[in-house]
Amino acid sequence: MSTTTPTPASTEVAFPLTFGLDTFGDVTSDADGHPISHAQTIRNLVDHGVAAEKAGIDSFNIGEHHTNDMPLSASDVVLSAIAARTERIRLGSAVTVLSSDDPVRVFQRYSTLNAISNGRAEVILGRGSSIDSFPLFGFDLADYQDLFEEKTNLFAELLEGGPVTWEGRTRASLHDQDVVPHLETALPTWIGVGGSPESVIRAARYGFSLMLAVIGGPATRFAPYAGLFREALSQFGHTPKPIGLHSPGHVAATDEQALDEFWPRYLEVITNVSETRGFAIPTKASFLREVRDGALYVGSPETVATKIAANMTTVGANRFDLKYAMGGLSDEALLTNIRLFGGEVVPRVRELLA
């Protein structure tokens, strides 16, 4: 497999290149192909975070989900367990569904994680492309937009520090309220965007960083969003902020092995969520097109590194997060993925982008 390197996008500020691993806590399989328990899934994730640091990866991020196949309803608790066993790696959400949560509690949980990890926490806020948390916590989908807008506004106020006075429609007001624990170091905050220009503008308005979730189609279509973000930051009077790409994939020793391991799991997962998420059930041909030209990073270290470097250049991104877990894969395959991504893919991308 090959990837053509496009013309670079212009960037005003050269941020350091960073590379992360994202997971939604997908339930994996044992040696006999049977799903493991939720408890073992969570214990394995702690080991994955430790393995990611050993592999030299910059960040490890767990996205909030509330389903039987993705039982990560308390990501910050798992990240705290990883923090206790690591020293360097950054630990974040990918994403926190702020619309169905309380901004004060999200701030308190991640400021606590920031204290435990000695300043290594970060948070990615999202509206929730998976809406399972809305009925669970009693929120009306008709308020989808208003919930995120108001709660993002309050979260931005909390990050400023000091007593907070805030008024809105979606939660109780705050009047000169001291919210603890206080931040000792900054809590980097991102907005996760799946393709909405309004969300890009929102991230810029609050001066947050931008994480582009590219889960289908070519990354090139997100380059205009990056340009819009940089322009909007300037218009709002903010300094430049990092831009990241998040996409699913799987790294193995060879292209053939990676495809053979990933394709049946990918087909099963997408088929299971196709009705609720509106996804088309993939064919083998459409899958291979996504690997070649679209959002899937599946292959050997060289194949995956070449594609990452090309798409980071196209978009003008300085961060790339691989969503490395796919339900049904074995824990051994995921640990190999982590080792190859950190030990071979990331160094090769740095070399290609030097």
Short mmCIF file of C-alpha atoms in Angstrom, two decimals:
data_model
loop_
_atom_site.label_atom_id
_atom_site.label_comp_id
_atom_site.label_asym_id
_atom_site.label_seq_id
_atom_site.Cartn_x
_atom_site.Cartn_y
_atom_site.Cartn_z
CA MET A 1 0.00 0.00 0.00
CA SER A 2 1.18 3.53 -0.73
CA THR A 3 0.09 7.04 0.12
CA THR A 4 0.84 10.09 -1.99
CA THR A 5 2.17 13.05 0.00
CA PRO A 6 0.02 16.14 -0.70
CA THR A 7 1.06 19.77 -0.74
CA PRO A 8 1.67 21.04 2.81
CA ALA A 9 -0.88 23.30 4.45
CA SER A 10 0.46 26.60 5.76
CA THR A 11 0.72 27.04 9.52
CA GLU A 12 1.59 30.20 11.41
CA VAL A 13 3.13 28.54 14.46
CA ALA A 14 5.17 25.35 14.59
CA PHE A 15 3.95 23.45 17.65
CA PRO A 16 5.84 20.35 18.80
CA LEU A 17 4.68 17.14 17.14
CA THR A 18 2.83 14.88 19.58
CA PHE A 19 1.34 11.42 19.20
CA GLY A 20 -1.30 9.72 21.29
CA LEU A 21 -3.35 6.58 21.60
CA ASP A 22 -7.12 6.77 22.05
CA THR A 23 -9.53 4.09 23.19
CA PHE A 24 -13.22 3.87 24.02
CA GLY A 25 -12.60 0.87 26.22
CA ASP A 26 -13.75 -1.60 23.57
CA VAL A 27 -14.33 -5.07 25.00
CA THR A 28 -11.67 -7.39 23.58
CA SER A 29 -11.57 -11.17 23.29
CA ASP A 30 -9.71 -13.92 25.09
CA ALA A 31 -7.54 -16.55 23.39
CA ASP A 32 -10.66 -18.53 22.41
CA GLY A 33 -12.39 -15.54 20.84
CA HIS A 34 -14.86 -14.98 23.69
CA PRO A 35 -15.50 -11.44 25.00
CA ILE A 36 -13.74 -10.68 28.27
CA SER A 37 -15.56 -9.11 31.23
CA HIS A 38 -16.03 -5.39 31.75
CA ALA A 39 -13.81 -5.58 34.83
CA GLN A 40 -10.97 -7.25 32.93
CA THR A 41 -11.38 -4.74 30.08
CA ILE A 42 -10.80 -1.91 32.56
CA ARG A 43 -7.82 -3.63 34.20
CA ASN A 44 -6.29 -4.22 30.77
CA LEU A 45 -6.67 -0.52 29.94
CA VAL A 46 -4.51 0.40 32.90
CA ASP A 47 -1.82 -1.95 31.56
CA HIS A 48 -2.21 -0.38 28.12
CA GLY A 49 -1.57 3.09 29.51
CA VAL A 50 1.58 1.85 31.24
CA ALA A 51 2.69 0.11 28.04
CA ALA A 52 2.09 3.32 26.06
CA GLU A 53 4.49 5.24 28.30
CA LYS A 54 7.12 2.52 27.96
CA ALA A 55 6.71 2.71 24.17
CA GLY A 56 7.48 6.44 24.22
CA ILE A 57 3.99 7.64 23.28
CA ASP A 58 3.10 11.20 24.31
CA SER A 59 -0.49 10.75 25.52
CA PHE A 60 -3.04 8.09 26.41
CA ASN A 61 -6.70 9.02 26.17
CA ILE A 62 -9.93 7.25 27.11
CA GLY A 63 -13.29 8.27 25.64
CA GLU A 64 -16.52 8.15 27.62
CA HIS A 65 -19.05 5.51 26.59
CA HIS A 66 -21.91 3.75 28.38
CA THR A 67 -22.58 0.60 26.36
CA ASN A 68 -22.08 -3.11 26.85
CA ASP A 69 -19.32 -3.25 24.24
CA MET A 70 -17.66 0.00 25.44
CA PRO A 71 -18.13 0.14 29.23
CA LEU A 72 -15.91 3.14 29.98
CA SER A 73 -18.34 5.27 31.95
CA ALA A 74 -15.70 6.66 34.36
CA SER A 75 -12.65 7.34 32.22
CA ASP A 76 -11.04 9.69 34.73
CA VAL A 77 -10.95 6.93 37.36
CA VAL A 78 -9.03 4.65 34.99
CA LEU A 79 -6.72 7.51 34.01
CA SER A 80 -5.97 8.10 37.70
CA ALA A 81 -4.94 4.46 38.06
CA ILE A 82 -2.61 4.89 35.08
CA ALA A 83 -1.24 8.11 36.57
CA ALA A 84 -0.21 6.21 39.70
CA ARG A 85 1.89 3.81 37.60
CA THR A 86 3.45 6.30 35.16
CA GLU A 87 5.62 9.39 35.31
CA ARG A 88 5.69 11.12 31.92
CA ILE A 89 2.76 10.31 29.63
CA ARG A 90 -0.10 12.79 29.37
CA LEU A 91 -3.54 11.47 30.30
CA GLY A 92 -6.78 12.72 28.81
CA SER A 93 -10.34 12.12 27.75
CA ALA A 94 -11.23 11.25 24.18
CA VAL A 95 -13.91 12.59 24.60
CA THR A 96 -15.89 13.74 27.65
CA VAL A 97 -19.54 14.16 26.66
CA LEU A 98 -20.03 17.51 28.34
CA SER A 99 -23.62 17.87 27.09
CA SER A 100 -24.86 15.14 29.45
CA ASP A 101 -22.46 15.85 32.31
CA ASP A 102 -22.06 18.70 34.76
CA PRO A 103 -19.23 21.14 33.95
CA VAL A 104 -18.42 21.65 37.62
CA ARG A 105 -18.02 17.91 38.20
CA VAL A 106 -15.98 17.49 35.00
CA PHE A 107 -13.69 20.31 36.12
CA GLN A 108 -13.36 18.82 39.60
CA ARG A 109 -12.59 15.33 38.31
CA TYR A 110 -9.95 16.49 35.83
CA SER A 111 -8.39 19.03 38.19
CA THR A 112 -8.09 16.12 40.64
CA LEU A 113 -6.47 13.98 37.93
CA ASN A 114 -4.16 16.89 37.16
CA ALA A 115 -3.07 16.95 40.81
CA ILE A 116 -2.57 13.19 41.01
CA SER A 117 -0.55 13.12 37.78
CA ASN A 118 1.50 16.22 38.63
CA GLY A 119 0.11 18.29 35.77
CA ARG A 120 -0.29 15.61 33.07
CA ALA A 121 -4.08 15.77 32.62
CA GLU A 122 -6.00 17.20 29.68
CA VAL A 123 -9.60 17.06 28.55
CA ILE A 124 -11.30 16.85 25.17
CA LEU A 125 -14.89 18.09 25.30
CA GLY A 126 -17.51 16.85 22.84
CA ARG A 127 -21.22 17.00 22.16
CA GLY A 128 -21.44 13.24 21.81
CA SER A 129 -21.75 11.50 18.46
CA SER A 130 -22.80 8.47 20.49
CA ILE A 131 -25.89 9.62 22.37
CA ASP A 132 -26.28 6.77 24.89
CA SER A 133 -25.54 9.11 27.82
CA PHE A 134 -28.53 11.39 27.12
CA PRO A 135 -31.34 9.02 28.17
CA LEU A 136 -29.12 7.55 30.89
CA PHE A 137 -28.81 10.91 32.67
CA GLY A 138 -32.21 12.28 31.71
CA PHE A 139 -31.33 14.84 29.04
CA ASP A 140 -33.53 15.68 26.07
CA LEU A 141 -31.90 15.36 22.66
CA ALA A 142 -33.95 18.37 21.59
CA ASP A 143 -31.57 20.40 23.77
CA TYR A 144 -28.47 18.90 22.11
CA GLN A 145 -27.05 22.22 20.89
CA ASP A 146 -28.00 24.38 23.87
CA LEU A 147 -26.62 21.90 26.39
CA PHE A 148 -23.17 21.90 24.87
CA GLU A 149 -23.02 25.63 24.26
CA GLU A 150 -23.99 26.61 27.79
CA LYS A 151 -21.90 23.95 29.49
CA THR A 152 -18.84 24.81 27.43
CA ASN A 153 -19.31 28.41 28.44
CA LEU A 154 -19.37 27.45 32.14
CA PHE A 155 -16.36 25.14 31.76
CA ALA A 156 -14.37 27.99 30.21
CA GLU A 157 -15.29 30.17 33.20
CA LEU A 158 -14.10 27.46 35.61
CA LEU A 159 -10.74 27.23 33.85
CA GLU A 160 -10.16 30.92 34.53
CA GLY A 161 -9.91 30.20 38.27
CA GLY A 162 -11.27 32.27 41.14
CA PRO A 163 -14.87 32.53 42.31
CA VAL A 164 -17.34 31.92 39.48
CA THR A 165 -20.59 33.74 38.79
CA TRP A 166 -22.57 32.20 35.94
CA GLU A 167 -26.16 32.02 34.78
CA GLY A 168 -27.80 29.78 32.21
CA ARG A 169 -30.84 27.72 31.33
CA THR A 170 -29.47 24.15 31.48
CA ARG A 171 -28.22 24.04 35.08
CA ALA A 172 -28.42 26.00 38.33
CA SER A 173 -26.65 29.35 38.46
CA LEU A 174 -23.44 30.00 40.37
CA HIS A 175 -22.89 33.11 42.46
CA ASP A 176 -19.35 33.92 43.52
CA GLN A 177 -18.74 30.18 43.92
CA ASP A 178 -15.29 28.84 44.78
CA VAL A 179 -14.86 25.54 42.86
CA VAL A 180 -12.20 23.19 44.20
CA PRO A 181 -9.65 21.72 43.83
CA HIS A 182 -7.83 24.70 42.38
CA LEU A 183 -5.54 24.04 39.43
CA GLU A 184 -1.84 24.04 40.25
CA THR A 185 -0.92 23.90 36.55
CA ALA A 186 -2.93 24.56 33.41
CA LEU A 187 -5.47 21.98 32.22
CA PRO A 188 -5.16 21.82 28.39
CA THR A 189 -8.65 21.74 26.91
CA TRP A 190 -9.69 20.68 23.42
CA ILE A 191 -12.98 20.62 21.53
CA GLY A 192 -13.60 17.42 19.57
CA VAL A 193 -15.12 18.17 16.15
CA GLY A 194 -16.57 15.64 13.76
CA GLY A 195 -17.36 17.95 10.86
CA SER A 196 -19.33 20.95 12.13
CA PRO A 197 -18.00 24.44 11.25
CA GLU A 198 -19.99 25.80 14.21
CA SER A 199 -17.99 23.56 16.55
CA VAL A 200 -14.74 24.79 15.00
CA ILE A 201 -15.80 28.39 15.63
CA ARG A 202 -16.79 27.49 19.20
CA ALA A 203 -13.36 26.03 19.93
CA ALA A 204 -11.73 29.18 18.59
CA ARG A 205 -14.06 31.50 20.50
CA TYR A 206 -13.04 29.96 23.83
CA GLY A 207 -9.37 29.70 22.88
CA PHE A 208 -9.38 25.90 23.17
CA SER A 209 -7.37 23.54 20.98
CA LEU A 210 -9.03 21.67 18.11
CA MET A 211 -9.25 17.87 17.77
CA LEU A 212 -10.62 16.76 14.39
CA ALA A 213 -12.25 13.33 14.59
CA VAL A 214 -11.75 11.85 11.12
CA ILE A 215 -13.61 8.53 11.24
CA GLY A 216 -14.66 8.28 7.61
CA GLY A 217 -13.46 9.63 4.28
CA PRO A 218 -10.19 11.39 3.46
CA ALA A 219 -8.50 13.70 5.95
CA THR A 220 -8.11 16.29 3.17
CA ARG A 221 -11.73 17.37 3.65
CA PHE A 222 -10.82 18.58 7.15
CA ALA A 223 -8.08 20.93 5.96
CA PRO A 224 -10.60 23.81 5.49
CA TYR A 225 -11.70 23.36 9.12
CA ALA A 226 -8.11 23.78 10.28
CA GLY A 227 -7.83 26.93 8.21
CA LEU A 228 -11.14 28.23 9.58
CA PHE A 229 -9.92 27.54 13.13
CA ARG A 230 -6.68 29.46 12.68
CA GLU A 231 -8.51 32.40 11.13
CA ALA A 232 -11.18 32.43 13.85
CA LEU A 233 -8.59 32.31 16.64
CA SER A 234 -7.01 35.43 15.20
CA GLN A 235 -10.35 37.22 14.88
CA PHE A 236 -11.24 36.38 18.49
CA GLY A 237 -7.87 37.72 19.64
CA HIS A 238 -6.44 34.39 20.79
CA THR A 239 -2.93 33.11 20.24
CA PRO A 240 -2.51 30.09 17.89
CA LYS A 241 -3.52 26.73 19.35
CA PRO A 242 -2.61 23.11 18.49
CA ILE A 243 -4.66 21.09 16.00
CA GLY A 244 -4.98 17.33 16.28
CA LEU A 245 -6.29 14.45 14.17
CA HIS A 246 -8.04 11.42 15.65
CA SER A 247 -8.64 8.32 13.50
CA PRO A 248 -9.05 4.56 14.00
CA GLY A 249 -6.46 2.02 12.94
CA HIS A 250 -4.37 -1.02 13.71
CA VAL A 251 -0.64 -1.63 13.39
CA ALA A 252 0.88 -5.09 12.95
CA ALA A 253 4.15 -6.45 11.63
CA THR A 254 2.94 -6.53 8.01
CA ASP A 255 0.12 -4.99 5.99
CA GLU A 256 -1.42 -8.40 5.45
CA GLN A 257 -1.46 -9.27 9.14
CA ALA A 258 -2.94 -5.92 10.11
CA LEU A 259 -5.71 -6.21 7.52
CA ASP A 260 -6.50 -9.83 8.44
CA GLU A 261 -6.74 -8.98 12.16
CA PHE A 262 -8.68 -5.75 11.79
CA TRP A 263 -11.19 -6.33 8.97
CA PRO A 264 -13.49 -8.94 10.62
CA ARG A 265 -13.57 -6.96 13.87
CA TYR A 266 -14.25 -3.70 12.02
CA LEU A 267 -17.08 -5.30 10.03
CA GLU A 268 -18.69 -6.68 13.18
CA VAL A 269 -18.46 -3.42 15.14
CA ILE A 270 -19.74 -1.18 12.33
CA THR A 271 -22.56 -3.61 11.55
CA ASN A 272 -23.65 -3.61 15.21
CA VAL A 273 -23.85 0.19 15.39
CA SER A 274 -25.02 0.84 11.84
CA GLU A 275 -28.70 1.23 12.73
CA THR A 276 -28.23 3.61 15.67
CA ARG A 277 -25.37 5.62 14.17
CA GLY A 278 -26.51 5.69 10.54
CA PHE A 279 -23.35 4.01 9.24
CA ALA A 280 -23.38 2.01 6.01
CA ILE A 281 -22.33 -1.60 6.52
CA PRO A 282 -18.87 -1.85 4.94
CA THR A 283 -17.87 -4.24 2.19
CA LYS A 284 -14.34 -5.56 1.89
CA ALA A 285 -13.85 -3.22 -1.09
CA SER A 286 -15.09 -0.14 0.81
CA PHE A 287 -12.91 -1.12 3.76
CA LEU A 288 -9.82 -1.30 1.58
CA ARG A 289 -10.66 2.11 0.09
CA GLU A 290 -10.82 3.59 3.61
CA VAL A 291 -7.43 2.04 4.36
CA ARG A 292 -5.91 3.35 1.16
CA ASP A 293 -7.46 6.81 0.91
CA GLY A 294 -9.75 7.32 3.89
CA ALA A 295 -9.79 7.45 7.67
CA LEU A 296 -8.41 3.99 8.54
CA TYR A 297 -4.72 3.62 9.42
CA VAL A 298 -4.24 -0.13 9.06
CA GLY A 299 -0.98 -1.75 8.08
CA SER A 300 2.69 -2.16 8.84
CA PRO A 301 4.57 0.57 10.71
CA GLU A 302 5.91 2.02 7.44
CA THR A 303 2.46 2.09 5.80
CA VAL A 304 0.79 3.72 8.78
CA ALA A 305 3.61 6.21 9.35
CA THR A 306 3.59 7.33 5.72
CA LYS A 307 -0.15 7.96 5.79
CA ILE A 308 -0.02 9.82 9.11
CA ALA A 309 2.77 12.08 7.89
CA ALA A 310 0.92 12.87 4.67
CA ASN A 311 -2.36 13.73 6.39
CA MET A 312 -0.79 15.78 9.19
CA THR A 313 0.91 17.79 6.46
CA THR A 314 -2.31 18.23 4.49
CA VAL A 315 -4.34 19.44 7.45
CA GLY A 316 -1.57 21.35 9.18
CA ALA A 317 -1.95 19.29 12.35
CA ASN A 318 0.74 18.91 14.98
CA ARG A 319 -0.91 16.04 16.90
CA PHE A 320 -2.11 12.63 15.77
CA ASP A 321 -4.09 10.24 17.97
CA LEU A 322 -4.64 6.66 16.80
CA LYS A 323 -7.83 5.06 18.08
CA TYR A 324 -6.01 1.76 18.53
CA ALA A 325 -8.66 -0.52 20.05
CA MET A 326 -11.39 -2.32 18.11
CA GLY A 327 -13.85 -4.62 19.81
CA GLY A 328 -13.07 -8.31 19.43
CA LEU A 329 -9.31 -7.97 18.95
CA SER A 330 -7.14 -9.83 21.45
CA ASP A 331 -5.24 -8.05 24.19
CA GLU A 332 -2.03 -9.41 22.68
CA ALA A 333 -2.82 -7.75 19.34
CA LEU A 334 -3.52 -4.44 21.09
CA LEU A 335 -0.28 -4.55 23.09
CA THR A 336 1.63 -5.28 19.86
CA ASN A 337 -0.15 -2.31 18.26
CA ILE A 338 0.94 -0.07 21.15
CA ARG A 339 4.54 -1.28 20.97
CA LEU A 340 4.79 -0.83 17.18
CA PHE A 341 3.06 2.57 17.19
CA GLY A 342 5.40 3.98 19.82
CA GLY A 343 8.56 2.19 18.81
CA GLU A 344 8.36 2.33 15.00
CA VAL A 345 5.47 4.44 13.68
CA VAL A 346 6.05 7.60 15.71
CA PRO A 347 9.83 7.78 15.10
CA ARG A 348 9.23 7.25 11.38
CA VAL A 349 6.60 10.01 11.23
CA ARG A 350 8.98 12.39 12.99
CA GLU A 351 11.62 11.49 10.46
CA LEU A 352 9.29 12.07 7.51
CA LEU A 353 8.17 15.44 8.88
CA ALA A 354 11.60 16.63 9.99
#
